[in-house]
Amino acid sequence: NSFDGGVFYSIWGTGLQGNYFYTNEILFGGDIISTTESYKSSGTYISAEGEITLNTYEGYARYYFRGLELTDGFFGQGGFAIRSWKANIDGIEKSTGSKIGSIKVEWSPYVLVTGLGWHKIWENGVSFSSSINGVWGGKMEIDYEENLYQFDNNLKTELEKYDYPLNLVLYVGYSF
């Protein structure tokens, strides 16, 4: 079988993946992720609402370590991702409805992606893989607009954790 296609779930979102087996050891592939999530939180005096959008297009090559008997489906992967990742959250004072501040987050649009994983194709054509990928060269920019409210350092430290430098991917597809 020369081709493999299916769906996957990852930390970055759910998407579609397509692969071409160039040789038994080399695979070329790509995937698309598009997800938008709403955010709402409410406290006694302040509410927060916004939207997070993650659109990713990734191309990669895999090398399968077929020569090692125990690790037939084990692979190393390297590629390039184009991302359009944005988050906008507004803080609203409940009693007046006034916007007291906002947070805008944007991630680097171009990053290198490398990783390790395992891929199995059964005789009936069903295909499964799992991998962990790391991002190289990406950074996250956070813009705080503080109108009537000052964001505390704890919140700022928490937000910086959402850089998503690692991505766990679980894939199910069909080989044809």
mmCIF file with all atom_site columns, C-alpha atoms in Angstrom:
data_model
loop_
_atom_site.group_PDB
_atom_site.id
_atom_site.type_symbol
_atom_site.label_atom_id
_atom_site.label_alt_id
_atom_site.label_comp_id
_atom_site.label_asym_id
_atom_site.label_entity_id
_atom_site.label_seq_id
_atom_site.pdbx_PDB_ins_code
_atom_site.Cartn_x
_atom_site.Cartn_y
_atom_site.Cartn_z
_atom_site.occupancy
_atom_site.B_iso_or_equiv
_atom_site.pdbx_formal_charge
_atom_site.auth_seq_id
_atom_site.auth_comp_id
_atom_site.auth_asym_id
_atom_site.auth_atom_id
_atom_site.pdbx_PDB_model_num
ATOM 1   C CA . ASN A 1 1   ? 0.000   0.000  0.000  1.00 0.00 ? 1   ASN A CA 1
ATOM 2   C CA . SER A 1 2   ? 1.362   3.401  -0.984 1.00 0.00 ? 2   SER A CA 1
ATOM 3   C CA . PHE A 1 3   ? -1.100  5.779  0.707  1.00 0.00 ? 3   PHE A CA 1
ATOM 4   C CA . ASP A 1 4   ? -2.523  6.288  4.169  1.00 0.00 ? 4   ASP A CA 1
ATOM 5   C CA . GLY A 1 5   ? -5.216  8.751  5.238  1.00 0.00 ? 5   GLY A CA 1
ATOM 6   C CA . GLY A 1 6   ? -7.323  9.421  8.288  1.00 0.00 ? 6   GLY A CA 1
ATOM 7   C CA . VAL A 1 7   ? -8.174  11.612 11.251 1.00 0.00 ? 7   VAL A CA 1
ATOM 8   C CA . PHE A 1 8   ? -6.195  12.485 14.348 1.00 0.00 ? 8   PHE A CA 1
ATOM 9   C CA . TYR A 1 9   ? -6.595  14.074 17.740 1.00 0.00 ? 9   TYR A CA 1
ATOM 10  C CA . SER A 1 10  ? -3.793  16.179 19.204 1.00 0.00 ? 10  SER A CA 1
ATOM 11  C CA . ILE A 1 11  ? -3.076  18.822 21.812 1.00 0.00 ? 11  ILE A CA 1
ATOM 12  C CA . TRP A 1 12  ? -3.250  21.356 18.946 1.00 0.00 ? 12  TRP A CA 1
ATOM 13  C CA . GLY A 1 13  ? -6.689  20.143 17.826 1.00 0.00 ? 13  GLY A CA 1
ATOM 14  C CA . THR A 1 14  ? -8.427  17.544 15.668 1.00 0.00 ? 14  THR A CA 1
ATOM 15  C CA . GLY A 1 15  ? -7.546  17.271 11.999 1.00 0.00 ? 15  GLY A CA 1
ATOM 16  C CA . LEU A 1 16  ? -7.017  15.301 8.809  1.00 0.00 ? 16  LEU A CA 1
ATOM 17  C CA . GLN A 1 17  ? -3.779  13.579 7.832  1.00 0.00 ? 17  GLN A CA 1
ATOM 18  C CA . GLY A 1 18  ? -2.533  12.143 4.542  1.00 0.00 ? 18  GLY A CA 1
ATOM 19  C CA . ASN A 1 19  ? 0.650   10.131 3.920  1.00 0.00 ? 19  ASN A CA 1
ATOM 20  C CA . TYR A 1 20  ? 2.578   8.713  0.971  1.00 0.00 ? 20  TYR A CA 1
ATOM 21  C CA . PHE A 1 21  ? 5.031   5.840  1.442  1.00 0.00 ? 21  PHE A CA 1
ATOM 22  C CA . TYR A 1 22  ? 7.948   6.780  -0.795 1.00 0.00 ? 22  TYR A CA 1
ATOM 23  C CA . THR A 1 23  ? 9.823   3.621  0.226  1.00 0.00 ? 23  THR A CA 1
ATOM 24  C CA . ASN A 1 24  ? 9.388   1.090  3.011  1.00 0.00 ? 24  ASN A CA 1
ATOM 25  C CA . GLU A 1 25  ? 11.499  3.337  5.273  1.00 0.00 ? 25  GLU A CA 1
ATOM 26  C CA . ILE A 1 26  ? 10.541  6.840  4.055  1.00 0.00 ? 26  ILE A CA 1
ATOM 27  C CA . LEU A 1 27  ? 7.109   8.478  4.267  1.00 0.00 ? 27  LEU A CA 1
ATOM 28  C CA . PHE A 1 28  ? 6.024   11.986 3.200  1.00 0.00 ? 28  PHE A CA 1
ATOM 29  C CA . GLY A 1 29  ? 2.908   13.417 4.777  1.00 0.00 ? 29  GLY A CA 1
ATOM 30  C CA . GLY A 1 30  ? 0.870   16.399 5.766  1.00 0.00 ? 30  GLY A CA 1
ATOM 31  C CA . ASP A 1 31  ? -1.953  17.392 8.038  1.00 0.00 ? 31  ASP A CA 1
ATOM 32  C CA . ILE A 1 32  ? -4.482  20.131 8.551  1.00 0.00 ? 32  ILE A CA 1
ATOM 33  C CA . ILE A 1 33  ? -5.923  21.317 11.870 1.00 0.00 ? 33  ILE A CA 1
ATOM 34  C CA . SER A 1 34  ? -8.642  23.920 12.230 1.00 0.00 ? 34  SER A CA 1
ATOM 35  C CA . THR A 1 35  ? -10.352 24.564 15.537 1.00 0.00 ? 35  THR A CA 1
ATOM 36  C CA . THR A 1 36  ? -12.018 27.483 17.294 1.00 0.00 ? 36  THR A CA 1
ATOM 37  C CA . GLU A 1 37  ? -13.049 27.437 20.932 1.00 0.00 ? 37  GLU A CA 1
ATOM 38  C CA . SER A 1 38  ? -15.021 29.968 22.939 1.00 0.00 ? 38  SER A CA 1
ATOM 39  C CA . TYR A 1 39  ? -13.852 30.928 26.404 1.00 0.00 ? 39  TYR A CA 1
ATOM 40  C CA . LYS A 1 40  ? -16.137 32.137 29.208 1.00 0.00 ? 40  LYS A CA 1
ATOM 41  C CA . SER A 1 41  ? -15.411 32.601 32.874 1.00 0.00 ? 41  SER A CA 1
ATOM 42  C CA . SER A 1 42  ? -17.288 34.483 35.534 1.00 0.00 ? 42  SER A CA 1
ATOM 43  C CA . GLY A 1 43  ? -16.365 35.751 38.966 1.00 0.00 ? 43  GLY A CA 1
ATOM 44  C CA . THR A 1 44  ? -18.174 37.883 41.517 1.00 0.00 ? 44  THR A CA 1
ATOM 45  C CA . TYR A 1 45  ? -17.428 41.250 39.882 1.00 0.00 ? 45  TYR A CA 1
ATOM 46  C CA . ILE A 1 46  ? -15.700 40.433 36.593 1.00 0.00 ? 46  ILE A CA 1
ATOM 47  C CA . SER A 1 47  ? -16.416 38.107 33.699 1.00 0.00 ? 47  SER A CA 1
ATOM 48  C CA . ALA A 1 48  ? -14.080 37.110 30.882 1.00 0.00 ? 48  ALA A CA 1
ATOM 49  C CA . GLU A 1 49  ? -14.991 35.946 27.426 1.00 0.00 ? 49  GLU A CA 1
ATOM 50  C CA . GLY A 1 50  ? -13.164 35.390 24.208 1.00 0.00 ? 50  GLY A CA 1
ATOM 51  C CA . GLU A 1 51  ? -12.116 33.041 21.467 1.00 0.00 ? 51  GLU A CA 1
ATOM 52  C CA . ILE A 1 52  ? -9.108  30.863 20.703 1.00 0.00 ? 52  ILE A CA 1
ATOM 53  C CA . THR A 1 53  ? -8.413  29.917 17.056 1.00 0.00 ? 53  THR A CA 1
ATOM 54  C CA . LEU A 1 54  ? -5.801  27.359 16.015 1.00 0.00 ? 54  LEU A CA 1
ATOM 55  C CA . ASN A 1 55  ? -5.259  26.716 12.279 1.00 0.00 ? 55  ASN A CA 1
ATOM 56  C CA . THR A 1 56  ? -2.218  24.628 11.345 1.00 0.00 ? 56  THR A CA 1
ATOM 57  C CA . TYR A 1 57  ? -0.831  23.249 8.080  1.00 0.00 ? 57  TYR A CA 1
ATOM 58  C CA . GLU A 1 58  ? 2.082   20.848 8.464  1.00 0.00 ? 58  GLU A CA 1
ATOM 59  C CA . GLY A 1 59  ? 4.314   18.957 6.047  1.00 0.00 ? 59  GLY A CA 1
ATOM 60  C CA . TYR A 1 60  ? 6.776   16.313 7.242  1.00 0.00 ? 60  TYR A CA 1
ATOM 61  C CA . ALA A 1 61  ? 8.980   13.375 6.366  1.00 0.00 ? 61  ALA A CA 1
ATOM 62  C CA . ARG A 1 62  ? 9.338   10.223 8.460  1.00 0.00 ? 62  ARG A CA 1
ATOM 63  C CA . TYR A 1 63  ? 12.067  7.641  8.610  1.00 0.00 ? 63  TYR A CA 1
ATOM 64  C CA . TYR A 1 64  ? 11.036  4.184  9.879  1.00 0.00 ? 64  TYR A CA 1
ATOM 65  C CA . PHE A 1 65  ? 13.690  2.165  11.715 1.00 0.00 ? 65  PHE A CA 1
ATOM 66  C CA . ARG A 1 66  ? 12.729  -1.102 9.972  1.00 0.00 ? 66  ARG A CA 1
ATOM 67  C CA . GLY A 1 67  ? 16.120  -2.760 10.485 1.00 0.00 ? 67  GLY A CA 1
ATOM 68  C CA . LEU A 1 68  ? 15.497  -3.123 14.202 1.00 0.00 ? 68  LEU A CA 1
ATOM 69  C CA . GLU A 1 69  ? 13.313  -6.205 14.670 1.00 0.00 ? 69  GLU A CA 1
ATOM 70  C CA . LEU A 1 70  ? 11.499  -5.104 17.828 1.00 0.00 ? 70  LEU A CA 1
ATOM 71  C CA . THR A 1 71  ? 10.730  -1.603 16.572 1.00 0.00 ? 71  THR A CA 1
ATOM 72  C CA . ASP A 1 72  ? 9.259   -2.175 13.107 1.00 0.00 ? 72  ASP A CA 1
ATOM 73  C CA . GLY A 1 73  ? 6.832   0.763  13.319 1.00 0.00 ? 73  GLY A CA 1
ATOM 74  C CA . PHE A 1 74  ? 9.106   3.133  15.256 1.00 0.00 ? 74  PHE A CA 1
ATOM 75  C CA . PHE A 1 75  ? 9.857   6.379  13.383 1.00 0.00 ? 75  PHE A CA 1
ATOM 76  C CA . GLY A 1 76  ? 11.596  9.721  13.595 1.00 0.00 ? 76  GLY A CA 1
ATOM 77  C CA . GLN A 1 77  ? 9.851   12.703 12.024 1.00 0.00 ? 77  GLN A CA 1
ATOM 78  C CA . GLY A 1 78  ? 10.832  16.201 10.908 1.00 0.00 ? 78  GLY A CA 1
ATOM 79  C CA . GLY A 1 79  ? 8.881   18.907 9.157  1.00 0.00 ? 79  GLY A CA 1
ATOM 80  C CA . PHE A 1 80  ? 7.598   22.444 8.899  1.00 0.00 ? 80  PHE A CA 1
ATOM 81  C CA . ALA A 1 81  ? 4.338   23.927 10.210 1.00 0.00 ? 81  ALA A CA 1
ATOM 82  C CA . ILE A 1 82  ? 2.503   27.081 9.192  1.00 0.00 ? 82  ILE A CA 1
ATOM 83  C CA . ARG A 1 83  ? 0.277   28.259 12.026 1.00 0.00 ? 83  ARG A CA 1
ATOM 84  C CA . SER A 1 84  ? -2.376  30.903 12.468 1.00 0.00 ? 84  SER A CA 1
ATOM 85  C CA . TRP A 1 85  ? -2.924  30.756 16.205 1.00 0.00 ? 85  TRP A CA 1
ATOM 86  C CA . LYS A 1 86  ? -4.675  33.603 18.014 1.00 0.00 ? 86  LYS A CA 1
ATOM 87  C CA . ALA A 1 87  ? -6.505  34.175 21.278 1.00 0.00 ? 87  ALA A CA 1
ATOM 88  C CA . ASN A 1 88  ? -8.510  37.247 22.294 1.00 0.00 ? 88  ASN A CA 1
ATOM 89  C CA . ILE A 1 89  ? -10.065 37.535 25.738 1.00 0.00 ? 89  ILE A CA 1
ATOM 90  C CA . ASP A 1 90  ? -11.902 40.571 27.124 1.00 0.00 ? 90  ASP A CA 1
ATOM 91  C CA . GLY A 1 91  ? -12.485 41.319 30.804 1.00 0.00 ? 91  GLY A CA 1
ATOM 92  C CA . ILE A 1 92  ? -15.898 42.871 31.530 1.00 0.00 ? 92  ILE A CA 1
ATOM 93  C CA . GLU A 1 93  ? -17.046 44.519 34.742 1.00 0.00 ? 93  GLU A CA 1
ATOM 94  C CA . LYS A 1 94  ? -20.398 42.906 35.539 1.00 0.00 ? 94  LYS A CA 1
ATOM 95  C CA . SER A 1 95  ? -22.162 45.898 37.129 1.00 0.00 ? 95  SER A CA 1
ATOM 96  C CA . THR A 1 96  ? -21.471 48.358 34.275 1.00 0.00 ? 96  THR A CA 1
ATOM 97  C CA . GLY A 1 97  ? -20.695 46.103 31.299 1.00 0.00 ? 97  GLY A CA 1
ATOM 98  C CA . SER A 1 98  ? -17.477 48.092 30.757 1.00 0.00 ? 98  SER A CA 1
ATOM 99  C CA . LYS A 1 99  ? -14.442 46.507 29.182 1.00 0.00 ? 99  LYS A CA 1
ATOM 100 C CA . ILE A 1 100 ? -11.791 46.709 31.883 1.00 0.00 ? 100 ILE A CA 1
ATOM 101 C CA . GLY A 1 101 ? -8.996  44.998 29.978 1.00 0.00 ? 101 GLY A CA 1
ATOM 102 C CA . SER A 1 102 ? -8.096  42.492 27.331 1.00 0.00 ? 102 SER A CA 1
ATOM 103 C CA . ILE A 1 103 ? -5.469  39.899 26.519 1.00 0.00 ? 103 ILE A CA 1
ATOM 104 C CA . LYS A 1 104 ? -4.372  39.154 22.967 1.00 0.00 ? 104 LYS A CA 1
ATOM 105 C CA . VAL A 1 105 ? -2.090  36.196 22.276 1.00 0.00 ? 105 VAL A CA 1
ATOM 106 C CA . GLU A 1 106 ? -0.408  35.315 18.996 1.00 0.00 ? 106 GLU A CA 1
ATOM 107 C CA . TRP A 1 107 ? 1.982   32.449 18.286 1.00 0.00 ? 107 TRP A CA 1
ATOM 108 C CA . SER A 1 108 ? 4.819   32.338 15.726 1.00 0.00 ? 108 SER A CA 1
ATOM 109 C CA . PRO A 1 109 ? 3.435   31.510 12.276 1.00 0.00 ? 109 PRO A CA 1
ATOM 110 C CA . TYR A 1 110 ? 6.379   29.365 11.083 1.00 0.00 ? 110 TYR A CA 1
ATOM 111 C CA . VAL A 1 111 ? 7.991   26.603 13.154 1.00 0.00 ? 111 VAL A CA 1
ATOM 112 C CA . LEU A 1 112 ? 10.051  23.471 12.710 1.00 0.00 ? 112 LEU A CA 1
ATOM 113 C CA . VAL A 1 113 ? 8.485   20.302 14.119 1.00 0.00 ? 113 VAL A CA 1
ATOM 114 C CA . THR A 1 114 ? 10.393  17.131 15.048 1.00 0.00 ? 114 THR A CA 1
ATOM 115 C CA . GLY A 1 115 ? 9.301   14.032 16.880 1.00 0.00 ? 115 GLY A CA 1
ATOM 116 C CA . LEU A 1 116 ? 9.261   10.324 17.547 1.00 0.00 ? 116 LEU A CA 1
ATOM 117 C CA . GLY A 1 117 ? 6.419   7.875  17.201 1.00 0.00 ? 117 GLY A CA 1
ATOM 118 C CA . TRP A 1 118 ? 5.095   4.436  16.379 1.00 0.00 ? 118 TRP A CA 1
ATOM 119 C CA . HIS A 1 119 ? 2.891   3.452  13.422 1.00 0.00 ? 119 HIS A CA 1
ATOM 120 C CA . LYS A 1 120 ? 1.086   0.142  12.852 1.00 0.00 ? 120 LYS A CA 1
ATOM 121 C CA . ILE A 1 121 ? -0.852  -0.987 9.768  1.00 0.00 ? 121 ILE A CA 1
ATOM 122 C CA . TRP A 1 122 ? -2.863  -4.190 10.099 1.00 0.00 ? 122 TRP A CA 1
ATOM 123 C CA . GLU A 1 123 ? -3.577  -6.623 7.245  1.00 0.00 ? 123 GLU A CA 1
ATOM 124 C CA . ASN A 1 124 ? -7.119  -5.266 6.815  1.00 0.00 ? 124 ASN A CA 1
ATOM 125 C CA . GLY A 1 125 ? -5.667  -1.786 6.091  1.00 0.00 ? 125 GLY A CA 1
ATOM 126 C CA . VAL A 1 126 ? -6.529  -0.120 9.409  1.00 0.00 ? 126 VAL A CA 1
ATOM 127 C CA . SER A 1 127 ? -3.734  2.226  10.427 1.00 0.00 ? 127 SER A CA 1
ATOM 128 C CA . PHE A 1 128 ? -2.872  3.650  13.863 1.00 0.00 ? 128 PHE A CA 1
ATOM 129 C CA . SER A 1 129 ? -0.039  5.845  15.059 1.00 0.00 ? 129 SER A CA 1
ATOM 130 C CA . SER A 1 130 ? 0.952   7.810  18.115 1.00 0.00 ? 130 SER A CA 1
ATOM 131 C CA . SER A 1 131 ? 3.710   10.383 18.294 1.00 0.00 ? 131 SER A CA 1
ATOM 132 C CA . ILE A 1 132 ? 5.124   13.177 20.398 1.00 0.00 ? 132 ILE A CA 1
ATOM 133 C CA . ASN A 1 133 ? 6.405   16.214 18.529 1.00 0.00 ? 133 ASN A CA 1
ATOM 134 C CA . GLY A 1 134 ? 8.429   19.211 19.665 1.00 0.00 ? 134 GLY A CA 1
ATOM 135 C CA . VAL A 1 135 ? 8.317   22.722 18.194 1.00 0.00 ? 135 VAL A CA 1
ATOM 136 C CA . TRP A 1 136 ? 11.515  24.601 17.394 1.00 0.00 ? 136 TRP A CA 1
ATOM 137 C CA . GLY A 1 137 ? 11.718  28.332 16.765 1.00 0.00 ? 137 GLY A CA 1
ATOM 138 C CA . GLY A 1 138 ? 8.250   29.224 17.945 1.00 0.00 ? 138 GLY A CA 1
ATOM 139 C CA . LYS A 1 139 ? 7.361   31.855 20.475 1.00 0.00 ? 139 LYS A CA 1
ATOM 140 C CA . MET A 1 140 ? 4.243   33.348 21.929 1.00 0.00 ? 140 MET A CA 1
ATOM 141 C CA . GLU A 1 141 ? 3.552   37.097 22.139 1.00 0.00 ? 141 GLU A CA 1
ATOM 142 C CA . ILE A 1 142 ? 1.098   38.358 24.738 1.00 0.00 ? 142 ILE A CA 1
ATOM 143 C CA . ASP A 1 143 ? -0.364  41.874 24.663 1.00 0.00 ? 143 ASP A CA 1
ATOM 144 C CA . TYR A 1 144 ? -2.097  43.068 27.839 1.00 0.00 ? 144 TYR A CA 1
ATOM 145 C CA . GLU A 1 145 ? -4.493  46.019 27.577 1.00 0.00 ? 145 GLU A CA 1
ATOM 146 C CA . GLU A 1 146 ? -5.119  47.258 31.094 1.00 0.00 ? 146 GLU A CA 1
ATOM 147 C CA . ASN A 1 147 ? -7.908  49.859 31.078 1.00 0.00 ? 147 ASN A CA 1
ATOM 148 C CA . LEU A 1 148 ? -9.411  49.814 34.571 1.00 0.00 ? 148 LEU A CA 1
ATOM 149 C CA . TYR A 1 149 ? -7.737  46.660 35.784 1.00 0.00 ? 149 TYR A CA 1
ATOM 150 C CA . GLN A 1 150 ? -4.161  45.520 36.218 1.00 0.00 ? 150 GLN A CA 1
ATOM 151 C CA . PHE A 1 151 ? -3.417  41.846 35.520 1.00 0.00 ? 151 PHE A CA 1
ATOM 152 C CA . ASP A 1 152 ? -1.425  40.244 38.328 1.00 0.00 ? 152 ASP A CA 1
ATOM 153 C CA . ASN A 1 153 ? 1.878   38.442 37.819 1.00 0.00 ? 153 ASN A CA 1
ATOM 154 C CA . ASN A 1 154 ? 0.345   35.040 38.659 1.00 0.00 ? 154 ASN A CA 1
ATOM 155 C CA . LEU A 1 155 ? -2.046  35.314 35.697 1.00 0.00 ? 155 LEU A CA 1
ATOM 156 C CA . LYS A 1 156 ? 0.774   36.397 33.404 1.00 0.00 ? 156 LYS A CA 1
ATOM 157 C CA . THR A 1 157 ? 2.917   33.448 34.526 1.00 0.00 ? 157 THR A CA 1
ATOM 158 C CA . GLU A 1 158 ? 0.001   31.037 33.962 1.00 0.00 ? 158 GLU A CA 1
ATOM 159 C CA . LEU A 1 159 ? -0.613  32.342 30.432 1.00 0.00 ? 159 LEU A CA 1
ATOM 160 C CA . GLU A 1 160 ? 3.017   31.821 29.449 1.00 0.00 ? 160 GLU A CA 1
ATOM 161 C CA . LYS A 1 161 ? 2.559   28.063 30.056 1.00 0.00 ? 161 LYS A CA 1
ATOM 162 C CA . TYR A 1 162 ? 0.261   27.845 27.005 1.00 0.00 ? 162 TYR A CA 1
ATOM 163 C CA . ASP A 1 163 ? 3.132   28.045 24.524 1.00 0.00 ? 163 ASP A CA 1
ATOM 164 C CA . TYR A 1 164 ? 2.365   24.452 23.349 1.00 0.00 ? 164 TYR A CA 1
ATOM 165 C CA . PRO A 1 165 ? 5.991   23.383 22.714 1.00 0.00 ? 165 PRO A CA 1
ATOM 166 C CA . LEU A 1 166 ? 4.952   19.683 22.680 1.00 0.00 ? 166 LEU A CA 1
ATOM 167 C CA . ASN A 1 167 ? 2.183   18.011 20.728 1.00 0.00 ? 167 ASN A CA 1
ATOM 168 C CA . LEU A 1 168 ? 0.868   14.498 21.398 1.00 0.00 ? 168 LEU A CA 1
ATOM 169 C CA . VAL A 1 169 ? -0.825  13.042 18.290 1.00 0.00 ? 169 VAL A CA 1
ATOM 170 C CA . LEU A 1 170 ? -3.135  9.976  18.102 1.00 0.00 ? 170 LEU A CA 1
ATOM 171 C CA . TYR A 1 171 ? -4.043  8.952  14.540 1.00 0.00 ? 171 TYR A CA 1
ATOM 172 C CA . VAL A 1 172 ? -6.502  6.412  13.079 1.00 0.00 ? 172 VAL A CA 1
ATOM 173 C CA . GLY A 1 173 ? -6.771  5.863  9.347  1.00 0.00 ? 173 GLY A CA 1
ATOM 174 C CA . TYR A 1 174 ? -6.776  3.450  6.458  1.00 0.00 ? 174 TYR A CA 1
ATOM 175 C CA . SER A 1 175 ? -3.896  2.334  4.242  1.00 0.00 ? 175 SER A CA 1
ATOM 176 C CA . PHE A 1 176 ? -4.629  1.832  0.538  1.00 0.00 ? 176 PHE A CA 1
#
